[in-house]
C-alpha positions as CSV (number, residue, x, y, z in Angstrom):
1,M,9.4,-12.8,34.4
2,D,7.8,-11.1,31.4
3,S,6.4,-7.7,32.2
4,V,3.0,-8.6,30.7
5,E,2.8,-11.7,33.0
6,R,3.1,-9.3,36.0
7,H,0.1,-7.4,34.7
8,P,-2.4,-10.0,33.6
9,A,-5.4,-7.7,34.2
10,G,-4.8,-5.9,30.9
11,L,-4.9,-9.1,28.9
12,R,-8.0,-10.3,30.8
13,E,-9.7,-7.0,29.9
14,A,-8.6,-7.4,26.2
15,T,-9.9,-11.0,26.2
16,A,-13.2,-9.9,27.7
17,L,-13.6,-7.2,25.1
18,L,-12.7,-9.6,22.3
19,V,-15.4,-12.1,23.4
20,G,-18.0,-9.5,24.1
21,S,-17.6,-7.5,20.9
22,R,-17.7,-10.7,18.8
23,L,-20.8,-11.9,20.6
24,A,-22.4,-8.5,19.9
25,L,-21.6,-8.9,16.2
26,L,-23.3,-12.3,16.2
27,V,-26.4,-10.7,17.7
28,L,-26.3,-8.0,15.1
29,A,-26.1,-10.6,12.4
30,L,-29.3,-12.3,13.7
31,F,-30.9,-8.8,14.0
32,A,-30.0,-8.0,10.4
33,L,-31.4,-11.3,9.2
34,R,-34.8,-10.5,10.8
35,Y,-35.1,-6.8,10.2
36,F,-32.9,-5.6,7.4
37,P,-33.7,-6.3,3.7
38,I,-31.0,-7.6,1.5
39,N,-29.5,-5.2,-1.1
40,A,-30.2,-7.5,-3.9
41,Y,-28.6,-5.3,-6.5
42,N,-25.2,-5.4,-4.7
43,R,-25.6,-9.1,-4.2
44,D,-26.4,-9.8,-7.8
45,H,-23.5,-7.7,-9.1
46,N,-20.9,-8.7,-6.6
47,S,-21.6,-12.3,-5.5
48,A,-18.7,-14.5,-6.7
49,Y,-20.3,-17.5,-5.1
50,A,-23.6,-18.6,-3.5
51,I,-24.1,-20.3,-0.2
52,P,-27.3,-22.4,-0.2
53,L,-29.3,-22.3,2.9
54,A,-29.9,-25.5,5.0
55,A,-33.1,-27.3,4.5
56,G,-35.8,-26.0,6.9
57,D,-34.2,-22.6,7.4
58,R,-37.0,-20.2,7.4
59,W,-35.0,-17.2,6.2
60,R,-34.6,-16.8,2.4
61,E,-32.8,-14.2,0.2
62,P,-34.6,-12.8,-2.8
63,A,-33.9,-14.6,-6.1
64,V,-31.2,-13.4,-8.4
65,A,-32.6,-10.9,-11.0
66,P,-33.4,-12.6,-14.3
67,D,-31.1,-10.4,-16.2
68,Q,-28.1,-11.4,-14.1
69,A,-25.9,-14.5,-14.4
70,P,-26.4,-16.7,-11.3
71,P,-23.2,-17.3,-9.4
72,P,-21.8,-20.8,-8.9
73,V,-23.2,-22.6,-5.9
74,S,-21.3,-24.0,-3.0
75,A,-21.7,-27.7,-2.3
76,H,-22.2,-26.9,1.4
77,A,-25.5,-25.7,2.7
78,E,-25.4,-23.5,5.8
79,P,-27.9,-22.2,8.4
80,S,-28.7,-18.5,7.8
81,W,-26.8,-17.3,10.9
82,I,-23.6,-18.7,9.4
83,A,-24.4,-17.8,5.7
84,V,-25.0,-14.2,6.7
85,W,-21.2,-13.8,7.1
86,A,-20.6,-14.7,3.5
87,R,-20.6,-11.3,1.8
88,W,-18.4,-9.6,-0.7
89,D,-14.8,-10.9,-0.6
90,A,-15.7,-13.7,1.8
91,L,-17.4,-15.4,-1.1
92,W,-14.2,-15.3,-3.1
93,Y,-12.3,-17.0,-0.3
94,V,-14.9,-19.8,-0.1
95,R,-15.0,-20.2,-3.8
96,I,-11.2,-20.5,-4.1
97,A,-11.2,-23.0,-1.2
98,E,-13.8,-25.1,-3.1
99,V,-13.1,-24.8,-6.8
100,G,-9.6,-23.1,-7.0
101,Y,-8.4,-20.2,-9.0
102,A,-8.8,-21.2,-12.6
103,E,-12.6,-21.3,-13.0
104,R,-14.4,-18.4,-14.7
105,F,-18.2,-18.1,-14.5
106,G,-20.8,-15.9,-16.1
107,V,-21.1,-13.8,-13.0
108,D,-17.5,-12.7,-13.3
109,D,-17.8,-9.3,-14.8
110,L,-14.8,-7.0,-15.0
111,P,-12.8,-9.5,-17.1
112,G,-9.6,-7.5,-16.9
113,T,-7.2,-6.5,-19.8
114,H,-4.7,-9.3,-19.3
115,G,-7.0,-12.4,-19.2
116,E,-6.1,-13.2,-15.6
117,P,-8.6,-15.3,-13.6
118,P,-10.5,-12.9,-11.3
119,A,-9.8,-15.0,-8.2
120,T,-6.1,-14.3,-8.5
121,G,-6.7,-11.0,-6.8
122,F,-6.8,-13.0,-3.6
123,Y,-3.7,-14.4,-2.0
124,P,-3.7,-18.1,-1.3
125,L,-3.0,-18.9,2.3
126,M,-6.4,-18.2,3.7
127,S,-8.2,-20.4,1.2
128,L,-5.6,-23.1,1.6
129,L,-6.2,-23.2,5.3
130,M,-10.0,-23.1,4.8
131,R,-9.8,-26.1,2.5
132,A,-7.6,-28.0,5.0
133,L,-9.9,-27.3,8.0
134,A,-13.2,-27.7,6.2
135,P,-13.4,-31.5,6.7
136,L,-13.2,-31.0,10.5
137,V,-15.8,-28.2,10.8
138,G,-18.1,-29.1,8.0
139,S,-17.5,-26.5,5.3
140,P,-15.0,-23.9,4.0
141,L,-17.2,-21.1,5.2
142,R,-17.2,-22.4,8.7
143,A,-13.4,-23.0,8.5
144,G,-13.0,-19.4,7.4
145,L,-14.9,-18.1,10.4
146,V,-12.8,-20.3,12.8
147,I,-9.5,-19.2,11.2
148,A,-10.4,-15.5,11.2
149,N,-11.5,-15.4,14.8
150,V,-8.6,-17.6,16.1
151,A,-6.2,-15.3,14.2
152,L,-7.9,-12.3,15.7
153,A,-7.4,-13.7,19.2
154,F,-3.7,-14.2,18.5
155,A,-3.4,-10.7,17.0
156,V,-5.0,-9.2,20.1
157,V,-2.5,-11.0,22.4
158,L,0.4,-10.0,20.2
159,L,-0.6,-6.4,19.8
160,F,-1.1,-6.1,23.6
161,R,2.3,-7.7,24.4
162,L,4.2,-5.6,21.8
163,T,2.6,-2.3,22.8
164,H,3.0,-3.1,26.5
165,R,6.7,-3.8,25.9
166,L,7.3,-0.6,23.9
167,A,4.8,1.9,25.5
168,G,3.3,0.5,28.7
169,A,0.1,-1.1,29.9
170,D,-2.2,1.8,29.4
171,A,-1.2,2.3,25.8
172,A,-1.5,-1.5,25.2
173,S,-5.0,-1.6,26.5
174,I,-6.1,1.4,24.4
175,A,-4.5,0.0,21.3
176,V,-6.2,-3.3,21.6
177,T,-9.5,-1.7,22.4
178,L,-9.3,0.6,19.3
179,L,-8.5,-2.3,17.1
180,L,-11.6,-4.2,18.3
181,V,-14.0,-1.3,18.1
182,F,-12.6,0.3,14.9
183,P,-15.7,0.5,12.7
184,P,-14.4,-1.8,9.9
185,G,-13.0,-4.1,12.6
186,F,-15.9,-6.6,12.1
187,F,-14.0,-7.7,9.0
188,L,-11.5,-9.3,11.4
189,S,-14.2,-11.8,12.4
190,A,-15.6,-12.3,8.9
191,P,-14.1,-15.1,6.6
192,Y,-11.6,-12.6,5.1
193,A,-7.8,-12.9,5.3
194,D,-7.4,-9.6,7.2
195,S,-7.1,-11.0,10.7
196,L,-4.7,-13.8,9.5
197,G,-2.4,-11.3,7.8
198,L,-2.5,-9.0,10.8
199,A,-1.6,-11.8,13.2
200,L,1.3,-13.0,11.0
201,S,2.7,-9.5,10.6
202,L,2.5,-8.9,14.3
203,A,4.2,-12.2,15.0
204,S,6.9,-11.4,12.4
205,L,7.9,-8.0,13.8
206,S,7.5,-9.2,17.4
207,A,10.0,-12.0,16.7
208,A,12.4,-9.6,15.0
209,L,12.4,-7.3,18.0
210,R,13.1,-10.2,20.3
211,G,16.2,-11.0,18.2
212,S,14.7,-14.1,16.4
213,P,15.3,-13.2,12.7
214,A,14.6,-16.7,11.3
215,V,11.3,-16.9,13.1
216,A,10.5,-13.4,11.9
217,G,11.3,-14.3,8.4
218,I,9.1,-17.4,8.4
219,F,6.1,-15.5,9.7
220,G,6.9,-12.8,7.1
221,F,6.8,-15.5,4.4
222,L,3.4,-16.6,5.5
223,S,2.1,-13.1,5.8
224,A,3.1,-12.3,2.2
225,L,1.1,-15.4,1.2
226,S,-2.0,-14.0,2.9
227,R,-2.2,-10.3,2.1
228,P,-0.5,-7.8,-0.2
229,M,0.9,-5.8,2.7
230,G,2.9,-8.9,3.9
231,V,5.7,-8.1,1.5
232,L,6.3,-4.8,3.3
233,L,7.7,-6.8,6.2
234,A,10.9,-7.3,4.1
235,P,12.2,-3.8,4.5
236,A,11.0,-3.7,8.1
237,L,12.9,-6.8,9.0
238,A,16.0,-5.6,7.1
239,I,15.9,-2.3,9.1
240,Q,15.6,-4.3,12.4
241,W,18.5,-6.6,11.4
242,W,20.7,-3.6,10.5
243,Q,20.0,-1.7,13.7
244,S,20.6,-4.8,15.8
245,R,23.9,-5.4,14.0
246,R,25.0,-1.8,14.6
247,A,24.1,-1.9,18.2
248,D,26.1,-5.1,18.7
249,P,29.1,-5.2,16.2
250,S,30.0,-8.6,17.5
251,R,26.9,-10.1,15.9
252,R,28.3,-10.7,12.4
253,S,25.7,-13.2,11.3
254,W,23.9,-12.5,8.0
255,L,21.0,-14.7,9.0
256,G,18.8,-11.6,9.7
257,A,19.6,-10.2,6.2
258,A,18.6,-13.5,4.6
259,A,15.5,-13.9,6.7
260,S,14.3,-10.4,5.7
261,L,14.0,-11.7,2.1
262,L,11.5,-14.4,3.1
263,P,8.5,-12.1,2.7
264,V,9.6,-11.3,-0.9
265,A,10.0,-15.1,-1.4
266,G,6.4,-15.6,-0.2
267,L,5.1,-13.1,-2.8
268,A,7.4,-14.6,-5.4
269,A,6.0,-18.1,-4.8
270,F,2.4,-16.9,-5.5
271,L,3.6,-15.0,-8.6
272,L,5.4,-18.1,-9.8
273,Y,2.2,-20.2,-9.4
274,C,0.3,-17.6,-11.5
275,K,3.0,-17.8,-14.2
276,V,3.0,-21.6,-14.3
277,F,-0.8,-22.1,-14.3
278,F,-2.2,-19.0,-16.0
279,G,0.8,-17.7,-18.0
280,D,0.7,-14.3,-16.2
281,P,3.1,-13.8,-13.2
282,W,1.6,-10.4,-12.5
283,A,-2.0,-11.7,-12.3
284,P,-2.6,-10.5,-8.7
285,F,-1.5,-7.0,-9.6
286,H,-3.5,-7.0,-12.8
287,R,-6.6,-8.1,-11.0
288,Q,-6.2,-5.4,-8.3
289,E,-5.7,-2.9,-11.0
290,T,-9.0,-3.9,-12.6
291,W,-10.8,-3.5,-9.2
292,R,-8.9,-0.6,-7.5
293,G,-7.3,1.2,-10.4
294,P,-3.7,1.4,-11.6
295,M,-0.7,2.1,-9.5
296,T,0.9,5.2,-11.0
297,W,3.1,8.1,-10.2
298,P,2.0,10.5,-9.0
299,P,-0.4,8.2,-7.1
300,A,-3.7,7.8,-8.8
301,I,-5.5,8.8,-5.6
302,F,-4.8,12.4,-6.5
303,H,-7.1,12.0,-9.5
304,E,-9.8,10.6,-7.2
305,L,-9.5,13.5,-4.7
306,A,-9.8,16.0,-7.5
307,G,-12.5,14.0,-9.4
308,G,-15.9,15.0,-8.2
309,H,-18.5,15.0,-5.5
310,F,-17.8,12.9,-2.3
311,A,-20.5,10.7,-0.7
312,L,-20.5,9.6,2.9
313,L,-20.0,5.9,2.0
314,A,-19.2,4.7,-1.5
315,P,-16.6,2.6,-3.3
316,R,-15.1,5.8,-4.7
317,H,-15.1,9.3,-3.4
318,S,-16.0,8.3,0.1
319,V,-15.9,10.8,3.0
320,V,-15.4,8.0,5.5
321,E,-12.5,6.5,3.6
322,L,-10.9,10.0,3.2
323,V,-11.2,10.7,6.9
324,A,-9.7,7.3,7.7
325,A,-6.8,7.9,5.3
326,V,-5.9,11.3,6.9
327,L,-6.1,9.8,10.4
328,F,-3.8,6.8,9.5
329,L,-1.4,9.1,7.6
330,V,-1.0,11.3,10.7
331,L,-0.6,8.3,13.0
332,G,1.8,6.7,10.6
333,A,4.0,9.8,10.7
334,L,3.8,10.1,14.5
335,A,4.7,6.5,14.9
336,F,8.4,7.3,14.1
337,R,8.4,9.3,17.3
338,Y,7.1,6.6,19.6
339,L,7.9,3.2,18.0
340,P,11.0,1.5,16.7
341,L,12.0,2.4,13.2
342,S,11.2,-1.0,11.8
343,V,7.7,-1.0,13.3
344,A,6.9,2.5,12.2
345,A,8.2,2.0,8.7
346,Y,6.0,-1.1,8.3
347,G,3.0,0.9,9.6
348,L,3.5,3.8,7.2
349,G,4.1,1.4,4.3
350,A,0.9,-0.5,5.0
351,T,-0.9,2.9,5.0
352,L,0.6,4.2,1.8
353,L,0.4,1.0,-0.3
354,P,-3.5,1.1,-0.8
355,L,-3.4,4.8,-1.2
356,A,-1.1,4.4,-4.3
357,T,-4.3,3.5,-6.2
358,S,-7.5,4.9,-4.6
359,L,-9.5,5.2,-1.4
360,F,-11.3,2.0,-2.4
361,S,-11.8,-0.1,0.8
362,F,-9.0,1.9,2.6
363,S,-10.4,1.7,6.1
364,R,-10.5,-2.1,5.9
365,L,-7.1,-2.4,4.4
366,A,-5.7,-0.1,7.1
367,L,-6.4,-2.8,9.7
368,A,-3.0,-4.1,8.6
369,A,-1.3,-0.9,9.8
370,F,-1.3,-2.0,13.4
371,P,1.4,0.6,14.4
372,A,-1.2,3.3,13.9
373,F,-3.3,1.7,16.7
374,M,-0.1,1.5,18.9
375,T,0.6,5.1,18.3
376,A,-3.0,6.1,19.1
377,G,-2.7,4.0,22.3
378,V,0.3,6.1,23.3
379,L,-1.3,9.4,22.6
380,L,-4.7,8.6,24.2
381,S,-3.1,7.0,27.3
382,R,-2.4,10.6,28.3
383,R,-6.0,11.6,27.6
384,P,-8.2,8.9,29.1
385,A,-11.5,10.9,28.8
386,L,-10.9,11.4,25.1
387,A,-10.0,7.7,24.8
388,R,-13.3,6.7,26.4
389,G,-15.3,9.0,24.2
390,L,-13.6,7.8,21.0
391,V,-14.1,4.1,22.0
392,A,-17.8,4.8,22.6
393,F,-18.2,6.5,19.2
394,F,-16.3,3.8,17.4
395,G,-18.4,1.1,19.1
396,V,-21.6,2.6,17.7
397,L,-20.1,2.9,14.2
398,L,-18.8,-0.7,14.4
399,G,-22.4,-1.9,14.9
400,V,-23.7,0.3,12.1
401,F,-21.0,-0.9,9.7
402,A,-21.6,-4.5,10.5
403,L,-25.3,-4.2,9.8
404,F,-24.5,-2.7,6.4
405,Y,-22.2,-5.6,5.7
406,F,-24.7,-8.3,6.7
407,S,-27.4,-6.7,4.5
408,W,-25.2,-6.6,1.4
409,N,-24.7,-2.8,1.5
410,W,-21.3,-1.3,0.6
411,I,-19.0,-0.7,3.6
412,G,-15.5,-1.4,2.3
């Protein structure tokens, strides 16, 4: 019998925390609608799409400033308690699900130097799933909320099982708890692709560690179609295959080596699509360069660190993002002591990749680096008082960050 099945209490606690924390976010969304004014400037300058409110809904956003191009409008009206989740990148995913990649509208500033459609900065799997599910739930936005939260539930189970197997029940409980209360963790319930990519990456590495390379490769292929970090599964799966082969020389199959290339194939499929339809195979990278900055050597982040005054929260020069970067780098390095090489290598790679350009949105992007949460679980399982204090602190910040998001303030 699986060891986790002999300890169901940990999973029950994780499930209760998942449900409770997500219900709390819903309450905060309603609170923000009633008591927090919309940051209309951020909305007008960053709204790729507009979600009309259902007839009869009493809550109304302020009108778009007359000097700003109005965004394209969704064909699906929503009640305000659903529309409040459509902020920042969530609107891009809804837009792609409804009108595709190729459209360009007046609101699309930052045109880029290569002429790529701005939507190509977002990988396709999330929007494809939203489009497929929309007829069943009523709209792409609702589909995005369902997909994100179902993926989060799977990610919680997978993270618990993997950490339990490698480090024990206490570490597993703390790792899951930290993931759910990590201040930017509300993004895992928003219609973003973060929870989808997280669940697929966890499924891929879990399968690899169980000795199922083909399954691991398929999940890796899908992960690379959902988030940029998915392609980092390729070296992680190759490491796991090589170590398994060395541990058991009788296993001569090259299936694992071939399967480790599937995440690269997933990325290549998206790049080929961009080449065929837009004439630019590097469109996703060009668009990210426009938003985040170029990927150079030495990493461009060093210019940011030396480039001026830091604010507490900001797209650039953010103290919060800098603290998160230091924390994840330390945990990423310590992971090599406590976790299998393949898992630790993926975690460090998922931390370093966004830092190759800037601190822009780092704390949200770091949600993909789940080995950091596993390592934190191992370390804090020996210091339960510190773990409880950190969870309480993170829980308060989670609520504050979510309120910022709902009211169109920058949070990452």
